Amino acid sequence: YTERAKALVDGTWSSEDKWGGMNTGMVAMSPYNTKLIPGPIIQEAVNMEVALKDGTLHAFEGPIYNQAGELVVPEGEVADDGMLLGMNFYVQGIDGEVPQ
């Protein structure tokens, strides 16, 4: 958001889709609470951050099922940006209804 706000201020903003993640710096983890979270857990989370950034771990890799138990992302496949952008369902195990 900072990048887009700066572009607005400096006059370079244009209407375009922006879809970035940890590898682009658009998404970042908050600092870990070292007083409450054990060191090995923090290290595991940091390892996951690295893997998400370098592409060896995908947050939306199948199998993924919707609440009705229907397979929406097969095993070994990764949900693409279009699917995530238009996702209008909760995944299996989440209680509640998607607001309409």
Short mmCIF file of C-alpha atoms in Angstrom, two decimals:
data_model
loop_
_atom_site.label_atom_id
_atom_site.label_comp_id
_atom_site.label_asym_id
_atom_site.label_seq_id
_atom_site.Cartn_x
_atom_site.Cartn_y
_atom_site.Cartn_z
CA TYR A 1 0.00 0.00 0.00
CA THR A 2 2.88 2.33 0.71
CA GLU A 3 4.15 1.99 -2.86
CA ARG A 4 0.71 2.84 -4.27
CA ALA A 5 0.27 5.81 -1.92
CA LYS A 6 3.69 7.21 -2.88
CA ALA A 7 2.80 6.85 -6.57
CA LEU A 8 -0.38 8.84 -5.96
CA VAL A 9 1.58 11.61 -4.23
CA ASP A 10 4.33 11.80 -6.88
CA GLY A 11 1.88 11.67 -9.80
CA THR A 12 2.93 8.29 -11.21
CA TRP A 13 -0.13 6.35 -10.03
CA SER A 14 -2.18 4.49 -12.62
CA SER A 15 -5.07 2.10 -12.26
CA GLU A 16 -3.67 -1.43 -12.33
CA ASP A 17 -3.95 -4.72 -10.53
CA LYS A 18 -1.28 -5.32 -7.88
CA TRP A 19 -0.89 -8.84 -6.57
CA GLY A 20 2.22 -9.36 -4.51
CA GLY A 21 3.23 -11.53 -1.62
CA MET A 22 6.15 -12.05 0.71
CA ASN A 23 8.58 -12.37 -2.20
CA THR A 24 7.76 -8.81 -3.33
CA GLY A 25 7.67 -7.29 0.14
CA MET A 26 3.94 -6.57 -0.12
CA VAL A 27 3.22 -9.02 2.71
CA ALA A 28 5.43 -9.27 5.79
CA MET A 29 5.23 -11.00 9.14
CA SER A 30 4.93 -8.98 12.31
CA PRO A 31 7.74 -9.33 14.82
CA TYR A 32 7.47 -12.51 16.86
CA ASN A 33 6.83 -12.23 20.58
CA THR A 34 9.98 -13.88 21.90
CA LYS A 35 8.60 -13.79 25.46
CA LEU A 36 5.61 -15.98 24.61
CA ILE A 37 6.68 -18.02 21.58
CA PRO A 38 9.36 -20.68 22.07
CA GLY A 39 12.51 -20.27 19.97
CA PRO A 40 12.03 -23.50 17.96
CA ILE A 41 8.53 -22.36 16.93
CA ILE A 42 9.86 -18.96 15.85
CA GLN A 43 12.59 -20.69 13.83
CA GLU A 44 9.99 -22.91 12.15
CA ALA A 45 7.95 -19.82 11.23
CA VAL A 46 11.06 -18.07 9.86
CA ASN A 47 11.87 -21.17 7.80
CA MET A 48 8.34 -21.07 6.39
CA GLU A 49 8.73 -17.38 5.52
CA VAL A 50 11.92 -18.16 3.59
CA ALA A 51 10.23 -21.04 1.76
CA LEU A 52 7.23 -18.87 0.85
CA LYS A 53 9.57 -16.19 -0.48
CA ASP A 54 11.68 -18.57 -2.57
CA GLY A 55 8.69 -20.52 -3.87
CA THR A 56 9.49 -23.89 -2.31
CA LEU A 57 6.33 -23.60 -0.15
CA HIS A 58 2.94 -22.50 -1.45
CA ALA A 59 0.30 -21.34 1.01
CA PHE A 60 -2.55 -22.51 -1.21
CA GLU A 61 -1.33 -25.91 -2.42
CA GLY A 62 -3.84 -28.74 -2.71
CA PRO A 63 -5.55 -30.72 -1.72
CA ILE A 64 -7.98 -27.97 -0.68
CA TYR A 65 -11.65 -28.70 -0.05
CA ASN A 66 -14.51 -26.27 0.38
CA GLN A 67 -16.97 -26.45 3.30
CA ALA A 68 -19.17 -28.88 1.36
CA GLY A 69 -16.25 -31.29 1.08
CA GLU A 70 -15.75 -30.68 -2.65
CA LEU A 71 -12.19 -30.73 -3.94
CA VAL A 72 -11.38 -27.25 -5.30
CA VAL A 73 -7.59 -27.55 -5.66
CA PRO A 74 -6.25 -31.04 -6.41
CA GLU A 75 -3.23 -32.46 -4.62
CA GLY A 76 0.03 -31.13 -6.01
CA GLU A 77 -1.61 -28.12 -7.68
CA VAL A 78 -1.48 -24.52 -6.45
CA ALA A 79 -4.49 -22.19 -6.47
CA ASP A 80 -3.82 -19.47 -9.02
CA ASP A 81 -4.31 -15.76 -8.37
CA GLY A 82 -7.63 -15.67 -10.24
CA MET A 83 -9.09 -18.40 -8.06
CA LEU A 84 -7.93 -16.66 -4.90
CA LEU A 85 -9.23 -13.29 -6.06
CA GLY A 86 -12.67 -14.72 -6.80
CA MET A 87 -12.80 -17.14 -3.88
CA ASN A 88 -16.33 -17.05 -2.50
CA PHE A 89 -16.22 -19.96 -0.08
CA TYR A 90 -14.65 -21.04 3.16
CA VAL A 91 -12.39 -24.05 3.25
CA GLN A 92 -13.27 -27.30 4.96
CA GLY A 93 -13.14 -27.01 8.74
CA ILE A 94 -14.22 -23.36 8.93
CA ASP A 95 -17.61 -22.77 10.56
CA GLY A 96 -19.70 -19.89 9.34
CA GLU A 97 -21.13 -18.45 6.16
CA VAL A 98 -19.46 -16.22 3.60
CA PRO A 99 -21.12 -12.76 3.73
CA GLN A 100 -23.17 -12.09 0.61
#
